[in-house]
Coordinates of C-alpha atoms in Angstrom, one line a residue:
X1 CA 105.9 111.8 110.1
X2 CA 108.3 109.0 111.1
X3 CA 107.9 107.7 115.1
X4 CA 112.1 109.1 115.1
X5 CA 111.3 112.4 113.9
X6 CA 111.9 115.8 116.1
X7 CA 108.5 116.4 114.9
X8 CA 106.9 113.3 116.4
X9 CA 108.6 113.1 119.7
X10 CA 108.5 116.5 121.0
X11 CA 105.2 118.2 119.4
X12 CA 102.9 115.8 117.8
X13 CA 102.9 112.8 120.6
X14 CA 102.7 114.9 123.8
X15 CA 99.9 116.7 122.7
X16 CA 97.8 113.8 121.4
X17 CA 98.4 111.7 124.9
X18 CA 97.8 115.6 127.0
X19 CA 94.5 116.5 124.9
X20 CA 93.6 112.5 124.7
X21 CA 93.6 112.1 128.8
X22 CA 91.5 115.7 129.3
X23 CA 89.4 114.7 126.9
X24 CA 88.8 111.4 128.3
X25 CA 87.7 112.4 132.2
X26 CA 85.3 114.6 131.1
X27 CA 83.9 111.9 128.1
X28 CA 85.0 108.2 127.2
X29 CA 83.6 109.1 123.7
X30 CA 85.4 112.7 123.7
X31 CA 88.4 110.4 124.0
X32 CA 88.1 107.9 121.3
X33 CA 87.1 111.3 118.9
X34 CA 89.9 112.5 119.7
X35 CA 92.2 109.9 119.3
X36 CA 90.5 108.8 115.7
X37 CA 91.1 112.4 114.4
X38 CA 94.6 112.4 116.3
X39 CA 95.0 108.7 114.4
X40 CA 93.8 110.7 110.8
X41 CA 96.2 113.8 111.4
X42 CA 99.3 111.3 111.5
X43 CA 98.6 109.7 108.5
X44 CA 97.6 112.9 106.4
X45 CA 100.8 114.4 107.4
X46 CA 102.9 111.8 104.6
X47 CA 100.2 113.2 102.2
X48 CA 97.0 114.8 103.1
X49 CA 95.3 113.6 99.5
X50 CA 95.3 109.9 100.3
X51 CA 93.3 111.0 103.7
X52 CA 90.1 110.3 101.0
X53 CA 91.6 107.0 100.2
X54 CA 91.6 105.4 103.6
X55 CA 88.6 107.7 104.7
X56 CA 86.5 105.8 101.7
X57 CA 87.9 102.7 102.5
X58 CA 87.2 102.3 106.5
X59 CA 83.1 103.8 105.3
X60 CA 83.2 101.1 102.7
X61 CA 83.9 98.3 105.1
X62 CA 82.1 99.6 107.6
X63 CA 79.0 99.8 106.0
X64 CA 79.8 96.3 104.0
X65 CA 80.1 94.7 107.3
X66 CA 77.5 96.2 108.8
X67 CA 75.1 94.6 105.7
X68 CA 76.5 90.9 106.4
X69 CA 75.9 91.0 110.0
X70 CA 72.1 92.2 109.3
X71 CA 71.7 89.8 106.2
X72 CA 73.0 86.8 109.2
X73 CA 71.1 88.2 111.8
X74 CA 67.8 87.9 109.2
X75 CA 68.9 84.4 107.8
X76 CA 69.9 85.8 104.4
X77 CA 72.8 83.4 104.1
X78 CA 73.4 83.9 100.3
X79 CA 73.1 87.6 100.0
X80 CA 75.2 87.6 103.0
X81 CA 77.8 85.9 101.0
X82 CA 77.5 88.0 97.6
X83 CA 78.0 91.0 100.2
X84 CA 81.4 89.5 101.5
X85 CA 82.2 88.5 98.4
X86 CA 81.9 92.5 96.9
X87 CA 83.6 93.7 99.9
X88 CA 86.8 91.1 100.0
X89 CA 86.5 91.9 95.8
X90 CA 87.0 96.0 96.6
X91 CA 89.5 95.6 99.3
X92 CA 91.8 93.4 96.9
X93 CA 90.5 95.6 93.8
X94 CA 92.5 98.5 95.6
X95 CA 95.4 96.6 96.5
X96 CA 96.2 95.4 93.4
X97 CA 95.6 98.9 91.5
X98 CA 98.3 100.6 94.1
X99 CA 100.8 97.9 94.6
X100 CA 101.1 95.6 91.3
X101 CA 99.5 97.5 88.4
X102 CA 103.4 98.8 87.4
X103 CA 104.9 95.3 87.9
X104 CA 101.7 93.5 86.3
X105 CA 102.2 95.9 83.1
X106 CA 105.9 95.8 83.4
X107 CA 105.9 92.3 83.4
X108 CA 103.1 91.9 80.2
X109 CA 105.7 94.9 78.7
X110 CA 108.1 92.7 79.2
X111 CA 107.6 89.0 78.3
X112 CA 105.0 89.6 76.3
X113 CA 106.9 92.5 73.9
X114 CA 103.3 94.7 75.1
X115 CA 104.0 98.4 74.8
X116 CA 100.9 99.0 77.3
X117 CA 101.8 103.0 79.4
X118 CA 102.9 102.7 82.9
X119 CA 103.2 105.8 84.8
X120 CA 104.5 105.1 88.3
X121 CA 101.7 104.8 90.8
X122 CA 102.7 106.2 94.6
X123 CA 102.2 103.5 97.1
X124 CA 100.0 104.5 99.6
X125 CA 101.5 104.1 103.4
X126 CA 100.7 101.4 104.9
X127 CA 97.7 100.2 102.4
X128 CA 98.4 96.3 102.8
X129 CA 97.8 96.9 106.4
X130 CA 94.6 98.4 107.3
X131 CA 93.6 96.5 103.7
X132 CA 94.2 93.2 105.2
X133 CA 93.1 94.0 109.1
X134 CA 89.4 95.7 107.6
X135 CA 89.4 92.0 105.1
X136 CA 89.6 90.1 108.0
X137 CA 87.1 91.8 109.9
X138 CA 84.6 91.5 106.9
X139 CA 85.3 87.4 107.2
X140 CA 84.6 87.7 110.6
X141 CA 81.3 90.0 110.4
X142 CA 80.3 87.1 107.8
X143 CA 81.4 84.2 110.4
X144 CA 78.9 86.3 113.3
X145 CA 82.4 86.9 115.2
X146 CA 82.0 90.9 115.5
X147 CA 80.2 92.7 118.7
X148 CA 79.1 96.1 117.4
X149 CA 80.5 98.6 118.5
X150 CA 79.4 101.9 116.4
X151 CA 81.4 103.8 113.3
X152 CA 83.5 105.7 115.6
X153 CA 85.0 102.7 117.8
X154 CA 86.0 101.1 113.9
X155 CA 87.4 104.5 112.9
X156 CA 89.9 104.3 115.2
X157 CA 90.7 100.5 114.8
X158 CA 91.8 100.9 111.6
X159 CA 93.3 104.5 111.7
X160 CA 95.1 103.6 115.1
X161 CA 98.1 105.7 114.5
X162 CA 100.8 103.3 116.4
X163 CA 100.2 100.6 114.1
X164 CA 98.5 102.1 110.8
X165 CA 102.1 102.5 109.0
X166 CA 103.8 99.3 109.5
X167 CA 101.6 96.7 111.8
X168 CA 100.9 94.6 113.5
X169 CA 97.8 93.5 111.4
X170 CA 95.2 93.9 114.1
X171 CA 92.2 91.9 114.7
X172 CA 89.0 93.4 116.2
X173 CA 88.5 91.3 119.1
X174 CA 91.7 92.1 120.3
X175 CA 91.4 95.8 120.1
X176 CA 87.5 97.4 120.2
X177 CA 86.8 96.1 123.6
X178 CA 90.1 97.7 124.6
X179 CA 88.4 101.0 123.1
X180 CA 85.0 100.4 124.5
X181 CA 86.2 99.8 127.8
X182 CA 86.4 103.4 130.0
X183 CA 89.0 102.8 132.8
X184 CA 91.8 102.1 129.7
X185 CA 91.3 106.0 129.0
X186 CA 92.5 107.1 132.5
X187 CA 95.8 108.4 133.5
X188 CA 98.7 105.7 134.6
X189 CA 102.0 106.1 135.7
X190 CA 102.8 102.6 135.2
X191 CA 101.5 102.4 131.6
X192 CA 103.3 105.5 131.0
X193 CA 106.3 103.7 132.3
X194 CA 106.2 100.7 130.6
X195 CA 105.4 102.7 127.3
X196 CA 108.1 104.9 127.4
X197 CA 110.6 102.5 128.1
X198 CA 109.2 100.2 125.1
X199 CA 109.4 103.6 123.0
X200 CA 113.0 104.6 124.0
X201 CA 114.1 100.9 123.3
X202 CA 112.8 100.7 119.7
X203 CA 113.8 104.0 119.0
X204 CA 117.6 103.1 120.0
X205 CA 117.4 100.2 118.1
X206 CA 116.2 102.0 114.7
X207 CA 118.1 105.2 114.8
X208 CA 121.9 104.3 116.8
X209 CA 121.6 100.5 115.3
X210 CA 119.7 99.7 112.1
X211 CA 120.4 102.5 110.6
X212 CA 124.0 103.1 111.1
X213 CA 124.9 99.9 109.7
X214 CA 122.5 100.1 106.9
X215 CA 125.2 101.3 104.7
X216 CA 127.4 98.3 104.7
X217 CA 124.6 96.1 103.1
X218 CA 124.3 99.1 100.6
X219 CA 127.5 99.0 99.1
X220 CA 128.1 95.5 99.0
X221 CA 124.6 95.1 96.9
X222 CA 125.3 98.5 95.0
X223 CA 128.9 96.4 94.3
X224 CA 126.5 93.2 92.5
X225 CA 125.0 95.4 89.9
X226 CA 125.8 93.9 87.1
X227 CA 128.5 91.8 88.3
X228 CA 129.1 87.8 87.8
X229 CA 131.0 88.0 91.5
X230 CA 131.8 90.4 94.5
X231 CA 134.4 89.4 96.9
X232 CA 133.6 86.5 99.2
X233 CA 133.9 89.0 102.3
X234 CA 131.8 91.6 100.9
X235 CA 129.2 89.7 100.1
X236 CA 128.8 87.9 103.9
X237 CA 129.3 91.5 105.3
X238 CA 126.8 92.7 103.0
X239 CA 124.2 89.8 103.6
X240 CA 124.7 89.8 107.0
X241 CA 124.5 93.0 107.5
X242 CA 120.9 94.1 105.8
X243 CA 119.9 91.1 107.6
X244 CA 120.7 92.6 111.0
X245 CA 119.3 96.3 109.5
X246 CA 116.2 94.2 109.2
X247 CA 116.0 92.8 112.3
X248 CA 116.9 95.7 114.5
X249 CA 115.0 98.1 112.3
X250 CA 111.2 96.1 112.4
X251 CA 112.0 95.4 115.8
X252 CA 112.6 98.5 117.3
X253 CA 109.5 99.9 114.8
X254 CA 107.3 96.6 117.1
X255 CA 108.8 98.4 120.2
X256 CA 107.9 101.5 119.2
X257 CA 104.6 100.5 118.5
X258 CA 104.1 98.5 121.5
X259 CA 105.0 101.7 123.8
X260 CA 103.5 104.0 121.9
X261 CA 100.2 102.3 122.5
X262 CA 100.8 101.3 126.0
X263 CA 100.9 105.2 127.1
X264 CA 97.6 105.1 126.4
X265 CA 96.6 102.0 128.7
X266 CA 96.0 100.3 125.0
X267 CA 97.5 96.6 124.3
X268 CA 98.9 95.8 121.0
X269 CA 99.7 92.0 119.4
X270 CA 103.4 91.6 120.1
X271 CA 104.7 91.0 116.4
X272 CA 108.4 90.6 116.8
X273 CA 110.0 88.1 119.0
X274 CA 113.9 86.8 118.7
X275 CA 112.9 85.2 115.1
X276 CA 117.0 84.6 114.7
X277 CA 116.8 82.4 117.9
X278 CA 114.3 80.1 115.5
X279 CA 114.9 76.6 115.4
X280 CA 113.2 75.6 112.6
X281 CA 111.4 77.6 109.5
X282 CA 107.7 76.9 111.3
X283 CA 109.6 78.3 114.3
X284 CA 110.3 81.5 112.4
X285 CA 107.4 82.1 111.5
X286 CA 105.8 82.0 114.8
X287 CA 108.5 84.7 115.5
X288 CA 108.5 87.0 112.7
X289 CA 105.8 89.1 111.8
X290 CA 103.4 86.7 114.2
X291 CA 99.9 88.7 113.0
X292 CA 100.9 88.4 109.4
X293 CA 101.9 84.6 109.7
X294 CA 98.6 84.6 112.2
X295 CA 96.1 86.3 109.0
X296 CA 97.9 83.7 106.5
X297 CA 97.2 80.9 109.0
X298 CA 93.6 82.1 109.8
X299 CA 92.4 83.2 106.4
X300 CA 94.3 81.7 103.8
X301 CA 96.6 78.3 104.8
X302 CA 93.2 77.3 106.8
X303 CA 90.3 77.8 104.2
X304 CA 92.3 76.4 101.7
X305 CA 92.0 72.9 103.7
X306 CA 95.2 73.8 105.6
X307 CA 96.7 70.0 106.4
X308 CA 93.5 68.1 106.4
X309 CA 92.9 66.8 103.2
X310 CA 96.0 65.1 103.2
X311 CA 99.9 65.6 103.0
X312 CA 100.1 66.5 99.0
X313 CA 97.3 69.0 99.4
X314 CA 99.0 70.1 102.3
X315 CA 102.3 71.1 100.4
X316 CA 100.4 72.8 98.1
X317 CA 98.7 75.3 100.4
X318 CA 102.1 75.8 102.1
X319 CA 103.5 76.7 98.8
X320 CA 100.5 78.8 97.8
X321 CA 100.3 80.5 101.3
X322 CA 104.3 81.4 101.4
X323 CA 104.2 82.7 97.8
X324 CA 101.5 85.1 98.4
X325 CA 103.3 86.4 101.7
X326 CA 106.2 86.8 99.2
X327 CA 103.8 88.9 96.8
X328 CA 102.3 90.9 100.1
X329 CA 105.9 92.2 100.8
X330 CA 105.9 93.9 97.6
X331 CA 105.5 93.5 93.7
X332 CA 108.7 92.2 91.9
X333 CA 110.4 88.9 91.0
X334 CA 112.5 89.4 93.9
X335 CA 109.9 89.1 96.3
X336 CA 108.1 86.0 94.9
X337 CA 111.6 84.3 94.8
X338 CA 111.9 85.2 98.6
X339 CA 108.5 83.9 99.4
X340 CA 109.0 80.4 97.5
X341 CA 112.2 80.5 99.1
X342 CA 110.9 79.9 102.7
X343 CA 108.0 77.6 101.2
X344 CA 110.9 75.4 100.6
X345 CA 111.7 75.8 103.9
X346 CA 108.8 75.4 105.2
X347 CA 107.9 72.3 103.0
X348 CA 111.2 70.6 104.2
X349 CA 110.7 71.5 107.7
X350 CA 107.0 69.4 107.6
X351 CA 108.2 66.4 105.7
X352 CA 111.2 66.0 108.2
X353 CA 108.7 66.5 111.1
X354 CA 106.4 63.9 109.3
X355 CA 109.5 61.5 108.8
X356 CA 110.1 61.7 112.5
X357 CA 106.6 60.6 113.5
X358 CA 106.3 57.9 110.9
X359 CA 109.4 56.5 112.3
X360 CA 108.1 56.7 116.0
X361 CA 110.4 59.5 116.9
X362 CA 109.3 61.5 119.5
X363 CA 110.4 64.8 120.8
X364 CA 113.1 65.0 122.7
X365 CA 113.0 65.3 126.2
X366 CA 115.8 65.8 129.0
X367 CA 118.5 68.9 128.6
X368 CA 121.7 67.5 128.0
X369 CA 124.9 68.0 126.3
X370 CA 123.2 66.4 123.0
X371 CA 120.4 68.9 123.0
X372 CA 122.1 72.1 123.5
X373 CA 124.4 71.1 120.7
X374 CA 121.2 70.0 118.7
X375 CA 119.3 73.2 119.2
X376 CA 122.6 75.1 118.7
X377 CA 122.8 73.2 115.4
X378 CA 119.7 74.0 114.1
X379 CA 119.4 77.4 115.5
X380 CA 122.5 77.9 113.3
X381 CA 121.0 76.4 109.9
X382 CA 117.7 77.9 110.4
X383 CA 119.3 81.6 110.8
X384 CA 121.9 80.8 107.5
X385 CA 118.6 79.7 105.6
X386 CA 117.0 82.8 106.7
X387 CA 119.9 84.7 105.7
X388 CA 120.3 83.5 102.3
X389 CA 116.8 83.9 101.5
X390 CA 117.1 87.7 103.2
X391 CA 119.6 88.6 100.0
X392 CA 116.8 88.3 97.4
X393 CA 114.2 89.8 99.6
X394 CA 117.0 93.2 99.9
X395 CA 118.3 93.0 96.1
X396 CA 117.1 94.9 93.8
X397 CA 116.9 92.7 90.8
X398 CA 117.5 88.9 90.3
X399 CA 120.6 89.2 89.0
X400 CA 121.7 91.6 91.9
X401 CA 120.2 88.7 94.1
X402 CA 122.1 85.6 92.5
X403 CA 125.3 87.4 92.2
X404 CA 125.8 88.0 96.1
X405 CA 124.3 84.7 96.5
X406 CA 126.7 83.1 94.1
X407 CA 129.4 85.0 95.9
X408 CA 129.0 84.2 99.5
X409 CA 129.1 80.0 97.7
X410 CA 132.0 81.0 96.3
X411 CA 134.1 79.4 99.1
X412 CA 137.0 78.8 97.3
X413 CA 138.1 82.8 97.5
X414 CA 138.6 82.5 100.8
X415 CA 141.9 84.0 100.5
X416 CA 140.2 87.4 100.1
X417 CA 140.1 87.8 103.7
X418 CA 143.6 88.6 103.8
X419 CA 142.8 91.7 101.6
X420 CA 140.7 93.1 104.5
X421 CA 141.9 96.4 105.4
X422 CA 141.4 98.2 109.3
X423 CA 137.9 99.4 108.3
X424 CA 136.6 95.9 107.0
X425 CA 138.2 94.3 110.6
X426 CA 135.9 97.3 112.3
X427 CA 133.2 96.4 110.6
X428 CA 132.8 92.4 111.0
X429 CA 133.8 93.4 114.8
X430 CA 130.7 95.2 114.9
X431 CA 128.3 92.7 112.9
X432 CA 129.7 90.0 115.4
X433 CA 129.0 92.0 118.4
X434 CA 125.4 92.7 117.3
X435 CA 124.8 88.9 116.6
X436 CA 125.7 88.3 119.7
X437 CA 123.6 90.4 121.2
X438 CA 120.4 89.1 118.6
X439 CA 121.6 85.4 120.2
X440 CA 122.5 85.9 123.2
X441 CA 120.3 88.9 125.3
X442 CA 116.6 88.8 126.2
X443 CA 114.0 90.8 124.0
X444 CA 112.1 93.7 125.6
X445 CA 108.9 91.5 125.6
X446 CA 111.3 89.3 128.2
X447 CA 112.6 92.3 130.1
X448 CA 108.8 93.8 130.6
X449 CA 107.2 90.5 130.7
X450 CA 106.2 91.0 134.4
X451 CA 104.2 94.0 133.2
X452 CA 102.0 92.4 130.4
X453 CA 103.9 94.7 127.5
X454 CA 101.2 93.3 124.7
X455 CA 98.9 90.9 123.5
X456 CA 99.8 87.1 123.2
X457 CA 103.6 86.8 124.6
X458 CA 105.3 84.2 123.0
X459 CA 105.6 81.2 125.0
X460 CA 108.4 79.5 123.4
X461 CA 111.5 79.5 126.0
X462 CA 113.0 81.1 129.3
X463 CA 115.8 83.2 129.3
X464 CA 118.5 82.6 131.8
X465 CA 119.4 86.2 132.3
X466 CA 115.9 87.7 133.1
X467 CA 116.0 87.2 136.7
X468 CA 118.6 90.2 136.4
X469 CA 117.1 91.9 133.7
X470 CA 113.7 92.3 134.1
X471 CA 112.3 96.0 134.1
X472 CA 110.7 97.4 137.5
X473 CA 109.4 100.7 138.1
X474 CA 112.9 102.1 139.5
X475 CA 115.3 105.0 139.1
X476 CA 117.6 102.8 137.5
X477 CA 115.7 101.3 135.1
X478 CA 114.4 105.2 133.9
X479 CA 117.6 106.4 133.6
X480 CA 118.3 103.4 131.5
X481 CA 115.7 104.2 129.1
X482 CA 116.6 108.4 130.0
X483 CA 120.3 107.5 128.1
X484 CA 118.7 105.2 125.4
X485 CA 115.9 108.1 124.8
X486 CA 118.7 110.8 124.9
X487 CA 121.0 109.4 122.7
X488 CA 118.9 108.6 119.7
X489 CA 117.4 111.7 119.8
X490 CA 120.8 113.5 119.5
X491 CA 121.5 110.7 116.7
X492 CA 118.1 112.0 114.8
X493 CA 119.8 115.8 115.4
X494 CA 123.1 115.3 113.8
X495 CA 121.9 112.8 111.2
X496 CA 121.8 113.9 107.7
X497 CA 120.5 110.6 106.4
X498 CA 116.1 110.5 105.4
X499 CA 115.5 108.1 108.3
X500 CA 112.5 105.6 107.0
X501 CA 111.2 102.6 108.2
X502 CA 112.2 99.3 105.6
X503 CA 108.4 98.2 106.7
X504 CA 106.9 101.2 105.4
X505 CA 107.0 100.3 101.7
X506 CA 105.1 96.9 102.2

């Protein structure tokens, strides 16, 4: 069940929020059973036989962390540790078996001329996220960071329907006292509010935006198969398109999420916030996915010495870090490519910042002409690097990958523009439209800013249109989100496309 379906919106969301706000005046626990078994329904629907799956794992960790807070609590540090170590060892056991056991075998089948069987293995949804939220909360138990707050308040942190599918990757100090705490389970007009209009924006995005240009980035990559070169025109339209699917599509899912919750009085991590207005690959990254770049940072990049054992051995965890976010996002060559790709970036973007401060350059204060140009500039590079590296994170093989690549290079076949027909015009009119718009508008976490949409608002810059765009509780503003919730719902009627979240395969 997608958060765009007929199914979701008009039968399976009104009666989780009506049974989970009776339930909650007359018990605060009555509530949180409810919306744990609500949270289990949703995710059964895709397929009720991996219910056991998740069910075993979220018992599992439970349990495990329950042992390492008692083995800390009695001064057991080293069976403490053995206990982590089994739980971290299971969690990752179960990852790999599900998402790289066909590209592991394929890969030995492959370069090593094996002949080993490899029946497909069905992904189970969402699997790298409540794998990675329930490991970090393991890390924590074994760090004495977790308050206890019973099986049933973990239940429903992990199984938390709004994000179980496709993040944010959650941690549990952000969300169990948000569970544990009675007057979030009331009733409120303005957190209905604020939720709905969250909702109705991410559901535009998806289902009138990311998904209706979707098809212009699969041609022009159906087009590389197998192909030395496409034209220089199809492959920018292509490229630029999927990145733009990409964008609108996780972002109106991180809307969606963010609104869905909020209904309930409930606060999610934003995850998503104007990554293409970057400046640099770090700044990217503190855009983009911010809880996965957050669980990297906290539990990876960090224990492995992060940047203070000095500058070589901080490369090296970069690289490391980067390649296994490449490798999170799904098991193929294309994906480890993508992932050293922006450890490149990410590389280059540290030694220039070192550079700077060896040669006593400081940052730059003041807003002139120079600095607009400046941040334009590298706005501009940044979102080109990020493009390029989007093509072999989309392709479907390396070839498929390099060929587009190779093509958009290809500068000298710059006369092919003039072959563009009507339809191609249409098109690129389109794509530059929506880029503007990515540049150029305020994200919803601007326009509801006033009214705290999530956890941890980015920080990073003020918009100089939100003084006449920021959301109140007004007729205008509902009938806003009325035509936005109206006209993607008649876009899920008459489409005859299988509507699916891109994040739902990672």
């Amino acid at each position: 069940m997608l958060f765009s379906s007929i199914e979701f919106i008009f039968f399976y969301l009104p009666i989780t929020l009506g049974l989970y706000f009776v339930l909650s005046r007359w018990s605060h626990k009555w509530g949180i059973a409810w919306m744990a078994a609500a949270s289990i329904c949703f995710y059964g629907w895709w397929k009720a036989g991996y219910l056991v799956l998740l069910g075993a794992s979220i018992l599992m960790n439970y349990f495990v962390g329950e042992s390492i807070l008692d083995r800390k609590a009695a001064g057991s540090q080293r069976q403490a540790k053995r206990i982590l170590t089994l739980g971290v060892g299971l969690n990752l056991a179960l990852l790999l078996y599900y998402k790289y056991t066909n590209f592991l075998v394929g890969a030995a089948n492959s370069l090593l001329g094996a002949h080993l069987p490899n029946p497909p293995i069905e992904l189970p949804l969402g699997i790298s996220f409540f794998t990675f939220t329930q490991t970090a909360y393991l890390v924590d138990c074994y760090a004495r960071q977790v308050h206890r707050y019973g099986l049933l308040n973990y239940v429903l942190f992990v199984s938390y329907f709004p994000y179980l599918i496709a993040g944010p990757i959650l941690h549990h100090n952000e969300m169990m006292p948000q569970f544990n705490t009675r007057k979030r389970h009331y009733f409120n007009v303005m957190d209905l509010g604020v939720g709905l209009t969250l909702f109705a924006m991410g559901l535009f995005k998806k289902v009138v935006v990311a998904d209706n240009i979707a098809y212009m980035a699969n041609l022009a990559f159906k087009e590389s198969a197998g192909k030395e070169l496409i034209p220089l025109y199809m492959a920018w339209k292509g490229s630029l398109a999927y990145t733009l699917q990409l964008y609108f599509d996780f972002s109106g899912y991180s809307d969606m999420a963010l609104g869905l919750s909020r209904m309930v009085g409930i606060k999610l991590p934003v995850n998503f916030h104007s990554p293409y207005k970057a400046r640099s690959a770090v700044d990217f990254w503190q855009r983009w996915h911010r809880t996965l770049s957050r669980f990297i940072r906290d539990y990876l990049y960090i224990p492995l010495g992060g940047s203070r054992k000095g500058a070589v051995r901080k490369y090296v965890n970069l690289g490391v870090s980067m390649f296994l976010a490449g490798v999170w996002h799904g098991a193929g060559w294309t994906f480890i490519v993508w992932g050293l790709m922006h450890a490149a970036y990410l590389m280059v973007n540290h030694l220039w910042r070192d550079l700077k401060k060896l040669l006593g350059f400081g940052p730059r204060v003041g807003g002139g002409l120079g600095d607009i140009v400046a941040n334009a500039l590298s706005c501009l590079v940044t979102f080109l690097a990020v493009n390029f590296a989007w093509v072999m994170f989309r392709a479907e093989s390396l070839q498929s990958g390099a060929t587009v690549l190779r093509s958009m290079l290809d500068l000298g076949k710059w006369r092919d523009y003039a072959q563009l027909n009507a339809m191609d015009i249409r098109e690129m009119a389109v794509l530059g439209l929506l880029l503007a718009a990515v540049f150029i508008l305020p994200n919803t976490q601007q326009v509801l800013r006033r009214y705290s949409p999530g956890i941890g608002l980015y920080r990073g810059e003020r918009h100089f249109l939100l003084r006449g765009l920021v959301w109140k509780p007004t007729l205008g503003w509902a009938l806003v989100a009325a035509v936005l919730l109206t006209a993607s719902v008649l876009t899920v009627f008459t489409s005859f496309k299988s509507l699916e979240f891109l994040y739902f395969q990672f």
